[in-house]
Coordinates of C-alpha atoms and ligand atoms in Angstrom, one line a residue:
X1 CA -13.1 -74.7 29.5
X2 CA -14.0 -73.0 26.9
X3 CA -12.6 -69.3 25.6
X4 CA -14.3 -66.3 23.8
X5 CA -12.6 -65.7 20.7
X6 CA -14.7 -62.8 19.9
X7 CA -12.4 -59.5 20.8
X8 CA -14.5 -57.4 21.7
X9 CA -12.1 -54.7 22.7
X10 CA -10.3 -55.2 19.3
X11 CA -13.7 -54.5 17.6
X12 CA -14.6 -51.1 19.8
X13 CA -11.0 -49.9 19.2
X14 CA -11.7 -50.1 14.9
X15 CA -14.8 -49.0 15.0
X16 CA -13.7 -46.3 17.1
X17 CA -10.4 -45.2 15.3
X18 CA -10.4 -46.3 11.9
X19 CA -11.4 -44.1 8.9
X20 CA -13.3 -45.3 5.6
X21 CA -11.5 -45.9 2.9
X22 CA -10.3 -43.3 0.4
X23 CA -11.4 -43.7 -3.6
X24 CA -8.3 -45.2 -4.0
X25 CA -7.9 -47.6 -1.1
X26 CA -12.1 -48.3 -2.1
X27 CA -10.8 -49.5 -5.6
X28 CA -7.7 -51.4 -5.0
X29 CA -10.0 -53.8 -2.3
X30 CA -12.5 -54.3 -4.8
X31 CA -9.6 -54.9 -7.4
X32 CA -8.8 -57.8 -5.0
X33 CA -12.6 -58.8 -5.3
X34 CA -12.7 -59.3 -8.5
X35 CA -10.4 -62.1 -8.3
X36 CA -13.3 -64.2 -7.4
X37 CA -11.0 -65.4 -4.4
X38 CA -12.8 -63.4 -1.4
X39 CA -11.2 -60.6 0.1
X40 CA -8.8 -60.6 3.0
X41 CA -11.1 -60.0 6.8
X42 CA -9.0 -56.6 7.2
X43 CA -10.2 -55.8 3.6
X44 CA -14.1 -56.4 4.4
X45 CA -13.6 -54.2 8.0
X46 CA -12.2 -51.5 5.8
X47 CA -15.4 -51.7 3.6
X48 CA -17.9 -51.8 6.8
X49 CA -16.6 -47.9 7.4
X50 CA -18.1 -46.9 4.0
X51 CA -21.0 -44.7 3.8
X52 CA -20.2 -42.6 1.1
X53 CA -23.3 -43.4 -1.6
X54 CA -21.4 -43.7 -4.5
X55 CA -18.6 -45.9 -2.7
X56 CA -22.0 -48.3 -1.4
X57 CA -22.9 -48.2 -4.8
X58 CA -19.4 -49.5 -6.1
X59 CA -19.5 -52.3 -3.2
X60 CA -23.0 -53.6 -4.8
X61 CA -22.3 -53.5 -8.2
X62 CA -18.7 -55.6 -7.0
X63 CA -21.1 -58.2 -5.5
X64 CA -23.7 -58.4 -8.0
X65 CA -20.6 -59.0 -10.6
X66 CA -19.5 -61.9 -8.2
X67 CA -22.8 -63.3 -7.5
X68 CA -23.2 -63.2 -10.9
X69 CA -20.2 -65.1 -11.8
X70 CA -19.6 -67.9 -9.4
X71 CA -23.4 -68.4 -8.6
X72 CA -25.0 -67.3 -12.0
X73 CA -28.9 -66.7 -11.7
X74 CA -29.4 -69.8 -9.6
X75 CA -31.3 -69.9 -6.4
X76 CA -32.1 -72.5 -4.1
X77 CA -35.4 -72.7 -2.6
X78 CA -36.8 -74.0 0.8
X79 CA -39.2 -74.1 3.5
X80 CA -39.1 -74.2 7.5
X81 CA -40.8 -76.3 9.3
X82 CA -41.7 -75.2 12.7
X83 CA -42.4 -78.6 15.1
X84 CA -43.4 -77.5 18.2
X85 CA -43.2 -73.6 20.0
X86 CA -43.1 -74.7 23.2
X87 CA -40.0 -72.9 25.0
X88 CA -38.0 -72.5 27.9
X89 CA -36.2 -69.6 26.9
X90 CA -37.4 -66.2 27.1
X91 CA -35.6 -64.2 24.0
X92 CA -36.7 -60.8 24.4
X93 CA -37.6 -61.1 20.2
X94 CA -39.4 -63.8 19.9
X95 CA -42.6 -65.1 20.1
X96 CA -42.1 -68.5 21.4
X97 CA -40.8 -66.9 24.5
X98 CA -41.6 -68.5 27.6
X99 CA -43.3 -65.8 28.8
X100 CA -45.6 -65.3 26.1
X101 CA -49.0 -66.0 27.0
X102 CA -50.5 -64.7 24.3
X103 CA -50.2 -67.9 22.0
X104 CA -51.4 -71.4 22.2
X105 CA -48.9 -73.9 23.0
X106 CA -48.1 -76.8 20.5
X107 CA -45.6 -79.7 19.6
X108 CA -46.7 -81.8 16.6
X109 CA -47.2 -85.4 16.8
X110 CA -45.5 -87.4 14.2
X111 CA -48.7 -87.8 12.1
X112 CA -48.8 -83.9 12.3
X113 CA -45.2 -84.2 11.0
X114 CA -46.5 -86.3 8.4
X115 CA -49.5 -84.2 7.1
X116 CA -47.4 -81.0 7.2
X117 CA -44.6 -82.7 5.1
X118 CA -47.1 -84.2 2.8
X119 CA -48.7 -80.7 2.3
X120 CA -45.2 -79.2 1.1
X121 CA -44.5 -82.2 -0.8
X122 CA -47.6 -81.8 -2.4
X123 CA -46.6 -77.9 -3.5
X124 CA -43.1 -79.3 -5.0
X125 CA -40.6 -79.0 -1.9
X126 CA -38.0 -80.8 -1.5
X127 CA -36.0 -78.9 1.1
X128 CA -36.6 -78.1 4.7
X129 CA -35.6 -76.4 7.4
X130 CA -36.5 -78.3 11.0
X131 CA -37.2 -75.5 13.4
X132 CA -38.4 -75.7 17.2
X133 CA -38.6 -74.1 20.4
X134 CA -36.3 -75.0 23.3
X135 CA -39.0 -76.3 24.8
X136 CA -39.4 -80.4 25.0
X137 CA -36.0 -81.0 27.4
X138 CA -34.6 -84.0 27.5
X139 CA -37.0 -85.6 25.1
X140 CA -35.8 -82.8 22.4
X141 CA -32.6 -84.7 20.5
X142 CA -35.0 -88.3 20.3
X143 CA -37.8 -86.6 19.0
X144 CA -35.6 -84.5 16.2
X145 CA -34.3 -87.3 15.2
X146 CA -38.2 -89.1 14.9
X147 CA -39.0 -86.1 13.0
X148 CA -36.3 -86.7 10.9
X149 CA -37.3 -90.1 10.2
X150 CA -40.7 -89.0 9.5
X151 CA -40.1 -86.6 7.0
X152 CA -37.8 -88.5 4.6
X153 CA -40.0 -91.1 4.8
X154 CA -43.0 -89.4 3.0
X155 CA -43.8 -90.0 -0.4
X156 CA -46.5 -88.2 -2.1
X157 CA -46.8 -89.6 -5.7
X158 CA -43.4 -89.0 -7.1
X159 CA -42.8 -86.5 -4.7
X160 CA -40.2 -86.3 -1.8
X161 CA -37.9 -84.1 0.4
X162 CA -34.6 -84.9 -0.4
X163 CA -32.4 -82.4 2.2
X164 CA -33.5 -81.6 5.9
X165 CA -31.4 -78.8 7.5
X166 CA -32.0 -78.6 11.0
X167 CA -32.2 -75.6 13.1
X168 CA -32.5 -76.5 16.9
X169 CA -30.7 -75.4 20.2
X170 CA -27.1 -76.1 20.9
X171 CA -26.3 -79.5 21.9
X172 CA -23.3 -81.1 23.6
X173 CA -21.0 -83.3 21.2
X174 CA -23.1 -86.2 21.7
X175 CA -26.3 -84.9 20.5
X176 CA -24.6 -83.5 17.4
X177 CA -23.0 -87.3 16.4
X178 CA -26.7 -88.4 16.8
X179 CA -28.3 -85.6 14.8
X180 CA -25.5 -86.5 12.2
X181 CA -26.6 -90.1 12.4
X182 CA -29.8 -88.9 11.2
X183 CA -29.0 -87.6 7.6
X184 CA -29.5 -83.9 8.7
X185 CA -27.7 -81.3 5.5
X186 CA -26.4 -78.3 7.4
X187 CA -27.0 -77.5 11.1
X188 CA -27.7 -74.0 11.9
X189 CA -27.6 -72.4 15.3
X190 CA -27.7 -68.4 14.9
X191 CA -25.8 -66.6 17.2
X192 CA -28.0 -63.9 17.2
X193 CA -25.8 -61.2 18.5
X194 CA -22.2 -61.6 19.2
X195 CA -22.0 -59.3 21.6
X196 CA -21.6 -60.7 24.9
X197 CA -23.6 -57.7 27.2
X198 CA -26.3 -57.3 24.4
X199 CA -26.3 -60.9 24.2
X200 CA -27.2 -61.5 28.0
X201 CA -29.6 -58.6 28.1
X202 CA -31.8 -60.5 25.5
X203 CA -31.6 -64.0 26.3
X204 CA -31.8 -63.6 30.4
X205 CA -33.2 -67.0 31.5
X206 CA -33.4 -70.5 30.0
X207 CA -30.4 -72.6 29.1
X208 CA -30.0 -70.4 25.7
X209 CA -29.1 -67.7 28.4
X210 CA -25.3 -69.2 28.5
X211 CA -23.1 -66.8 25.7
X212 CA -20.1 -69.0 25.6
X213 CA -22.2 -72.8 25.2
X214 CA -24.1 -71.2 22.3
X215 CA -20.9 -69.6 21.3
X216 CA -19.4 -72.2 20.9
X217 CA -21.9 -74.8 19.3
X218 CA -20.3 -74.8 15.8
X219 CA -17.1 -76.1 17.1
X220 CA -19.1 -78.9 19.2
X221 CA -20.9 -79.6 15.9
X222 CA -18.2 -79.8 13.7
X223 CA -16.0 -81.8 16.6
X224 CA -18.6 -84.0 15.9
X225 CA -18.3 -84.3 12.4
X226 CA -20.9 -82.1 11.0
X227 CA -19.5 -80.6 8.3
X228 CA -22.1 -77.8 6.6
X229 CA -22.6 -75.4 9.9
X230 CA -24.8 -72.6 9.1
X231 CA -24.5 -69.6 11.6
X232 CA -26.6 -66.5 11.5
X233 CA -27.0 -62.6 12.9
X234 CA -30.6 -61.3 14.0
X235 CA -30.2 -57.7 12.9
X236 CA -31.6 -55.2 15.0
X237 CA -29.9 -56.4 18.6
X238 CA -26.8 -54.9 18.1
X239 CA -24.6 -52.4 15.8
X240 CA -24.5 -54.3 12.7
X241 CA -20.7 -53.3 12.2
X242 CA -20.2 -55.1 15.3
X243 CA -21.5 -58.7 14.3
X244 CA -20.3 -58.5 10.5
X245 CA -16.6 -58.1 12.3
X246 CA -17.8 -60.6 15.3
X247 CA -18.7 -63.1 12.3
X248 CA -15.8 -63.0 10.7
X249 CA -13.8 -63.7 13.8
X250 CA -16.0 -66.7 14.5
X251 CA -15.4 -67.9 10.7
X252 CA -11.6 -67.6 11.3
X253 CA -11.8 -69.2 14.4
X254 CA -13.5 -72.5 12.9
X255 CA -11.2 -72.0 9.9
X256 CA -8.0 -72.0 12.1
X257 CA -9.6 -75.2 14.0
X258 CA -11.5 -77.1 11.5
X259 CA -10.0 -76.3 7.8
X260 CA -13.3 -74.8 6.6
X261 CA -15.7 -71.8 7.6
X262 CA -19.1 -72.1 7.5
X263 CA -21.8 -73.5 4.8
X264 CA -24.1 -71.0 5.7
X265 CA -24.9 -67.4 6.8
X266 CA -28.5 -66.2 7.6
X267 CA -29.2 -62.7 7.5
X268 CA -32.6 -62.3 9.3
X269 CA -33.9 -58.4 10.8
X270 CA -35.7 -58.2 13.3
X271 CA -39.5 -59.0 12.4
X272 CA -42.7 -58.3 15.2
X273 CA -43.5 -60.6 17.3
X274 CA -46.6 -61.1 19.3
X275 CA -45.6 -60.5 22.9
X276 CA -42.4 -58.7 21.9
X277 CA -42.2 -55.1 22.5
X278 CA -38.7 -55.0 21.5
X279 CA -39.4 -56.8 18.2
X280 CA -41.4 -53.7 17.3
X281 CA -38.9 -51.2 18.2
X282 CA -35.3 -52.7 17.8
X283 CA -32.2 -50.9 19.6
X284 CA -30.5 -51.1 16.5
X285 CA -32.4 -51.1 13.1
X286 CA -30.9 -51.8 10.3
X287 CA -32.2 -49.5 7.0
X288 CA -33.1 -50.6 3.7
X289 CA -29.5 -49.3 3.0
X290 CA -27.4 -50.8 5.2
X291 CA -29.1 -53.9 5.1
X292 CA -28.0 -54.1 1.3
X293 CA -24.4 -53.2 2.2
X294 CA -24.4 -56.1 4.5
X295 CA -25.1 -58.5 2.1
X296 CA -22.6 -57.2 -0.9
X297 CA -19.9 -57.2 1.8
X298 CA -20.5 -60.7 3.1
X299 CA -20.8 -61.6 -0.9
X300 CA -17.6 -60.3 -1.6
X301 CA -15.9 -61.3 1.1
X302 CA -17.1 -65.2 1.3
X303 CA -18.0 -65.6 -2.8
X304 CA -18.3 -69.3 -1.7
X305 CA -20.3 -69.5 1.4
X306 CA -24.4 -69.7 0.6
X307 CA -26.5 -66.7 2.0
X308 CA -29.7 -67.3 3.1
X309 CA -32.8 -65.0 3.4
X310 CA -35.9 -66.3 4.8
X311 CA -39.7 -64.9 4.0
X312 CA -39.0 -62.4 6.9
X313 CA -38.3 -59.7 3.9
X314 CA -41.0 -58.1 1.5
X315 CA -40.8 -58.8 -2.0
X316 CA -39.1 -56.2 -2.8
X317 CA -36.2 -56.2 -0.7
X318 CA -36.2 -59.9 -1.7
X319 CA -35.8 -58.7 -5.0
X320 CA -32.5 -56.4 -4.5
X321 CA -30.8 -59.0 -2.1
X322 CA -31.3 -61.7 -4.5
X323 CA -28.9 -59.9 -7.2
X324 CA -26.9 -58.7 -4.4
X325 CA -25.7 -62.0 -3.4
X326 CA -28.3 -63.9 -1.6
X327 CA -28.0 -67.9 -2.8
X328 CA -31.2 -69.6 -1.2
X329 CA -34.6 -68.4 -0.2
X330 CA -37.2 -69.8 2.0
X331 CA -40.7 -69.8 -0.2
X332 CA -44.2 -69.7 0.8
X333 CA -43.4 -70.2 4.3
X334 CA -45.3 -70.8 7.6
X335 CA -43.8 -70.2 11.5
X336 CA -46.5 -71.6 13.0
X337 CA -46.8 -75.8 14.1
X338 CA -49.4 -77.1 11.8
X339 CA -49.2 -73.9 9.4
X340 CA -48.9 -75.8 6.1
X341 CA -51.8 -78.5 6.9
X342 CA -54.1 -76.3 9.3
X343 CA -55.0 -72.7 8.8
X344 CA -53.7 -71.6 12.8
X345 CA -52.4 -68.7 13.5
X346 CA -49.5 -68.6 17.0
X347 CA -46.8 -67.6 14.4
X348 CA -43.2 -66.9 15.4
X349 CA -43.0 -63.7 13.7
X350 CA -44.9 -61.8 11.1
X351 CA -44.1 -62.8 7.9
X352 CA -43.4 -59.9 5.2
X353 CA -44.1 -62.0 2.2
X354 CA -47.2 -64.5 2.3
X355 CA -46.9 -65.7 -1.5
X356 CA -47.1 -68.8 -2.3
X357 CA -44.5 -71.3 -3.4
X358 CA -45.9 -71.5 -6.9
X359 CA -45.9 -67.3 -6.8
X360 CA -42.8 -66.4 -5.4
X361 CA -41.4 -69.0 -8.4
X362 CA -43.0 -67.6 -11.1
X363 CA -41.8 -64.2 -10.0
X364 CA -37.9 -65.2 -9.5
X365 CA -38.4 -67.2 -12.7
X366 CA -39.6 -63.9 -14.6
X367 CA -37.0 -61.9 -13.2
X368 CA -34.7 -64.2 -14.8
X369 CA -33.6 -66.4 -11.6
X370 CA -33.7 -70.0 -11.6
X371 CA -35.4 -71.6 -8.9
X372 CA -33.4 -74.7 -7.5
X373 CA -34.3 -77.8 -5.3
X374 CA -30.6 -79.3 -5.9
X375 CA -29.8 -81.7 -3.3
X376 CA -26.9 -83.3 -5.2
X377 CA -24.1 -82.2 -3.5
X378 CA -25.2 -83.4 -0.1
X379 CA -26.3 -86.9 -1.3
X380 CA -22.9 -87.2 -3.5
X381 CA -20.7 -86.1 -0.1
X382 CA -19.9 -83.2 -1.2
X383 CA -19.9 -81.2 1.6
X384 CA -17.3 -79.4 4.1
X385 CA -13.9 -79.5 2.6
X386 CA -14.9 -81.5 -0.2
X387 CA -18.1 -78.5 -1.3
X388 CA -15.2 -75.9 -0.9
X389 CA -12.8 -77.0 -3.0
X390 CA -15.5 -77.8 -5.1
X391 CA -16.3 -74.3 -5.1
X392 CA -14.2 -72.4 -7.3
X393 CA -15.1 -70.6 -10.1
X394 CA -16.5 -72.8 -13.2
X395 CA -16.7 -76.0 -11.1
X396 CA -19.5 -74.8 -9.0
X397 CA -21.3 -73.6 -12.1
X398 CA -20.4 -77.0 -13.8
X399 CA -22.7 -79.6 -11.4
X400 CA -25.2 -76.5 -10.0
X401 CA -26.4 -75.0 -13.1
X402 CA -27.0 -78.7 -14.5
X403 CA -28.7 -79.5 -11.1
X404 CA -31.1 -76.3 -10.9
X405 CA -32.0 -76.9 -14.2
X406 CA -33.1 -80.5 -13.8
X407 CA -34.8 -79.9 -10.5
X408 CA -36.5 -76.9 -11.7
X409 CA -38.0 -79.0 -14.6
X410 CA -39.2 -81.2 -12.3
X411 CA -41.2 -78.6 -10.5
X412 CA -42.7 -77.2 -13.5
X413 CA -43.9 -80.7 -14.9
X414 CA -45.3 -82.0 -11.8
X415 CA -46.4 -79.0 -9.6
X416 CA -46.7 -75.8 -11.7
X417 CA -49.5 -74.2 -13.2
X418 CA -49.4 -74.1 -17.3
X419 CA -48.9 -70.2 -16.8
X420 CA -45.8 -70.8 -14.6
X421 CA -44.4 -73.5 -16.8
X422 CA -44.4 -71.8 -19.8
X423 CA -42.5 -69.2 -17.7
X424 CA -40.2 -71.4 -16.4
X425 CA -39.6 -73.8 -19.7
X426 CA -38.5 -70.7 -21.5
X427 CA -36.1 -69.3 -19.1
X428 CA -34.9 -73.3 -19.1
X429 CA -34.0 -73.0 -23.2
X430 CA -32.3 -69.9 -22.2
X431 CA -30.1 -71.1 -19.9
X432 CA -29.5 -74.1 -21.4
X433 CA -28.2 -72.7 -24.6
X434 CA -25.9 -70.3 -22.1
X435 CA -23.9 -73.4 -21.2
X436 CA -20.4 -73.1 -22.3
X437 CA -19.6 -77.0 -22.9
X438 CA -21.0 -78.6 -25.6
X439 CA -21.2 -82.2 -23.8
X440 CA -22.9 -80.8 -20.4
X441 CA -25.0 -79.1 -22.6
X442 CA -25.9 -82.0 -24.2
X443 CA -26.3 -84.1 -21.3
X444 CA -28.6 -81.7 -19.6
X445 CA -30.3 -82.0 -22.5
X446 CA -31.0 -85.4 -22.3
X447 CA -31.6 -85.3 -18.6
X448 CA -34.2 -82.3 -19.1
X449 CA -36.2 -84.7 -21.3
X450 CA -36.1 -87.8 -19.5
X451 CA -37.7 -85.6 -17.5
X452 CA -40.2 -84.4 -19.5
X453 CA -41.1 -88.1 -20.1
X454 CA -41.4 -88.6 -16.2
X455 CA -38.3 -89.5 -14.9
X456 CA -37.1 -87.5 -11.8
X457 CA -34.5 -87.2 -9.3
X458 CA -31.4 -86.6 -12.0
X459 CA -28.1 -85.1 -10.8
X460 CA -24.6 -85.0 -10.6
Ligands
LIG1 N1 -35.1 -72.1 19.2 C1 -33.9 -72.2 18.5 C2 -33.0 -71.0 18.7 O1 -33.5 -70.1 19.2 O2 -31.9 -71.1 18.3 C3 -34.0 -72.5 17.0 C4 -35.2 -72.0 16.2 S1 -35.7 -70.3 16.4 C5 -37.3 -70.7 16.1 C6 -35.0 -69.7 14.8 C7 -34.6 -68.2 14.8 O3 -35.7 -67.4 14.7 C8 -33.9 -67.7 15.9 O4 -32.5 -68.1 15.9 C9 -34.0 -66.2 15.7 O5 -32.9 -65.6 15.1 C10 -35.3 -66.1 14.8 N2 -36.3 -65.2 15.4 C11 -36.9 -65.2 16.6 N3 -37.7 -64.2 16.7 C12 -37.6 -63.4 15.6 C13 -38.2 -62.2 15.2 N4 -39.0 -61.5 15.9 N5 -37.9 -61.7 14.0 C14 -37.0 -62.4 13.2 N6 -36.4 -63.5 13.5 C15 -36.7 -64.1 14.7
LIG2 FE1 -37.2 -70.1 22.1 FE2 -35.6 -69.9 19.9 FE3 -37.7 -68.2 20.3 FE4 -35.6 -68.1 21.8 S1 -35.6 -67.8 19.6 S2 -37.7 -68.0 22.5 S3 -35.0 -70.2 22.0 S4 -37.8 -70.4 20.0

């Protein structure tokens, strides 16, 4: 049977009793920081307590210098694709809910699947992220892994998605062996709050309802040889101090088991929902503020582990997270089944940012970012323990920069507007010239212009 490692007496009693750090005590665990080696999970609950503004201030500017240096101005971009919002849950948050009558009811067929893919293809994806309601029982795992099949089976001229992350409910061992099976990249499963009470109060029917099974997913996945897991908070259930420290128990716990933490964290607020009333008016907002102290925390404390922010944030907040520590974005994204193909409207949330793929590029890209659709180290194996100790300062730069440079080319000369690519072609020059060897300079120079000539798909 399986135990709750969160403590969530342990986590009352620091909140409770412990004191922010002094200027002092501030400075010698960013001193740490800077050592590009994450900071010790005592360390980051120490920073959690600050709320001092010119002590926030010194926390961001420590991530955006770590961000900075191990991810440089890379950014990796994707899209969800929602395949059916038929559910048999009833999160209080979402719209997908059981209960919800107020949308209409849909599961793509695999020609849907098709069309859909073939429309993002089309824009210049190449990453997605498979999403679905709880909704098609037994029948759910099979028709994943058909939707799977599907979509790396399109081909749109030279076009093609090359990395499927798959967000779907927790599964027993089995089903994870099978989704592995299936080529998925990283499987995410958020835990949405951590908190046991909180947790029950918003999931209270459906098999999601069960705290410790969905708990305690990541272990089954990774039991069953899944190495990228990607977990993830929905900010606004609970006391935010409360998950970042519940988090970092769960990372520790898969540590301790597995050897690695987590690929992955997602850090989506709370967004409304049609048919949610508690979407509109969380228990526990989280301010501009603190929502930018979440991220520079996690940043320092995990330099290695990919952040993810989805659409669900204006452009501007996009904007500040981005710098902040945030590695991959979701872009011109739908929730709806059939959003990319069909113009329909039963979304899962409201989105706050409803630019294009082309748009949001061509903004990152002017603000100096480099959009990425690097799938190397996935296809090369380099995941789990391999993509950590991979990760170290230098090396990750090394095959990423390379990769986002390549694959952003490849955008640019077969999707993007002249406007964008002259945008784009310059920032490429730029960076290019900023790589420090002079042979993987040269050979991402070569690779830039096989490119140019047509050539696509170059990594390493
Ligand atoms: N149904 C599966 C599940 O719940 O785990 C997987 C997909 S679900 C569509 C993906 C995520 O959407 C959920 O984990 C939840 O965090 C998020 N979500 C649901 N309602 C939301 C809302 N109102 N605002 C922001 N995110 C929301
Ligand atoms: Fe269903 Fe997932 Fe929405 Fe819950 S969050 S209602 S499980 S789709």
């Amino acid at each position: 049977m399986d135990k709750c490692f969160i403590d969530h007496a342990g986590i009352y009693d620091y909140l409770k009793n412990t004191t922010p750090p002094d200027a002092v005590e501030l400075e010698e665990i960013l001193s740490h920081a800077r050592g590009l080696k994450g900071i010790s999970f005592a360390e980051a609950e120490r920073l959690l307590m600050v709320e001092d503004s010119d002590h926030l201030v010194r926390i961001a500017d420590m991530a955006r210098f770590i961000k900075e240096e191990i991810y440089g101005r890379r950014l990796v971009l994707f899209a969800p694709l929602y395949f059916s919002n038929l559910c048999s849950n009833d999160c209080l948050y979402c719209a997908f809910k059981k209960s919800n009558t107020a949308i209409t009811r849909r599961t793509l067929t695999m020609d849907e699947v098709r069309r859909e893919v073939q429309a993002l293809v089309q824009q210049g994806q190449k990453r997605i992220l498979l999403l679905s309601g709880e909704g098609l029982g037994k029948n759910a795992l099979e028709y994943t892994v058909e939707a799977l099949e599907t979509i790396y089976s399109v081909k749109v001229g030279k076009g093609e998605i090359r990395r499927v992350n798959v967000n779907i409910a927790a599964l027993p061992v089995e089903g994870y062996r099978t989704l592995k099976a299936a080529r998925i990249g990283t499987y995410q499963l958020f835990q949405e709050t951590y908190h046991a009470d909180t947790y029950k109060t918003m999931h209270p029917s459906g098999p999601k309802a069960n705290y410790l099974y969905h708990l305690t997913a990541m272990d089954r996945a990774m039991e069953a040889g899944i190495d990228d897991v990607g977990v993830g908070i929905l900010f606004g259930l609970e006391d935010y101090r409360f998950e970042i420290m519940a988090l970092l128990q769960h990372i520790r716990h898969l540590e301790e088991r597995f050897g690695t933490g987590v690929h992955t964290i997602s850090v989506p607020r709370l967004e409304p929902a049609t048919g949610s009333d508690l979407s509109v008016h969380p228990p526990h907002p989280v301010s501009d503020r603190d929502f930018r102290k979440i991220i520079s925390i996690l940043r320092i404390t995990v330099p290695y582990t990919g952040m993810i922010l989805s659409t669900r944030e204006d452009a501007a907040m996009r904007h500040d997270a981005l710098s902040l520590g945030i590695s991959q974005i979701s872009a011109g994204s739908r929730t709806n089944p059939g959003g990319y193909s069909e113009s329909d409207s039963a979304e899962q949330f409201s989105l706050g940012d409803h630019r294009t793929l082309e748009e949001v590029i061509r903004d990152i890209a002017t603000m100096g970012h480099i959009p990425s659709f690097c799938t190397g180290c996935y296809r090369l194996g380099r995941t789990g323990h391999d993509f950590m100790d991979l990760a170290k300062p230098g090396l990750i730069k090394q095959y990423c920069l390379p990769n986002a440079l390549t694959s952003f080319k490849e955008y640019l000369v077969n999707y993007a507007t002249p406007e964008t690519r002259a945008i784009g072609h310059a920032l490429i020059e730029k960076m290019l010239a900023e790589i420090p060897s002079d042979s993987l300079r040269a050979k991402t120079a070569e690779s830039l212009d096989q490119i140019e000539k047509g050539a696509v798909d170059i990594y390493v």
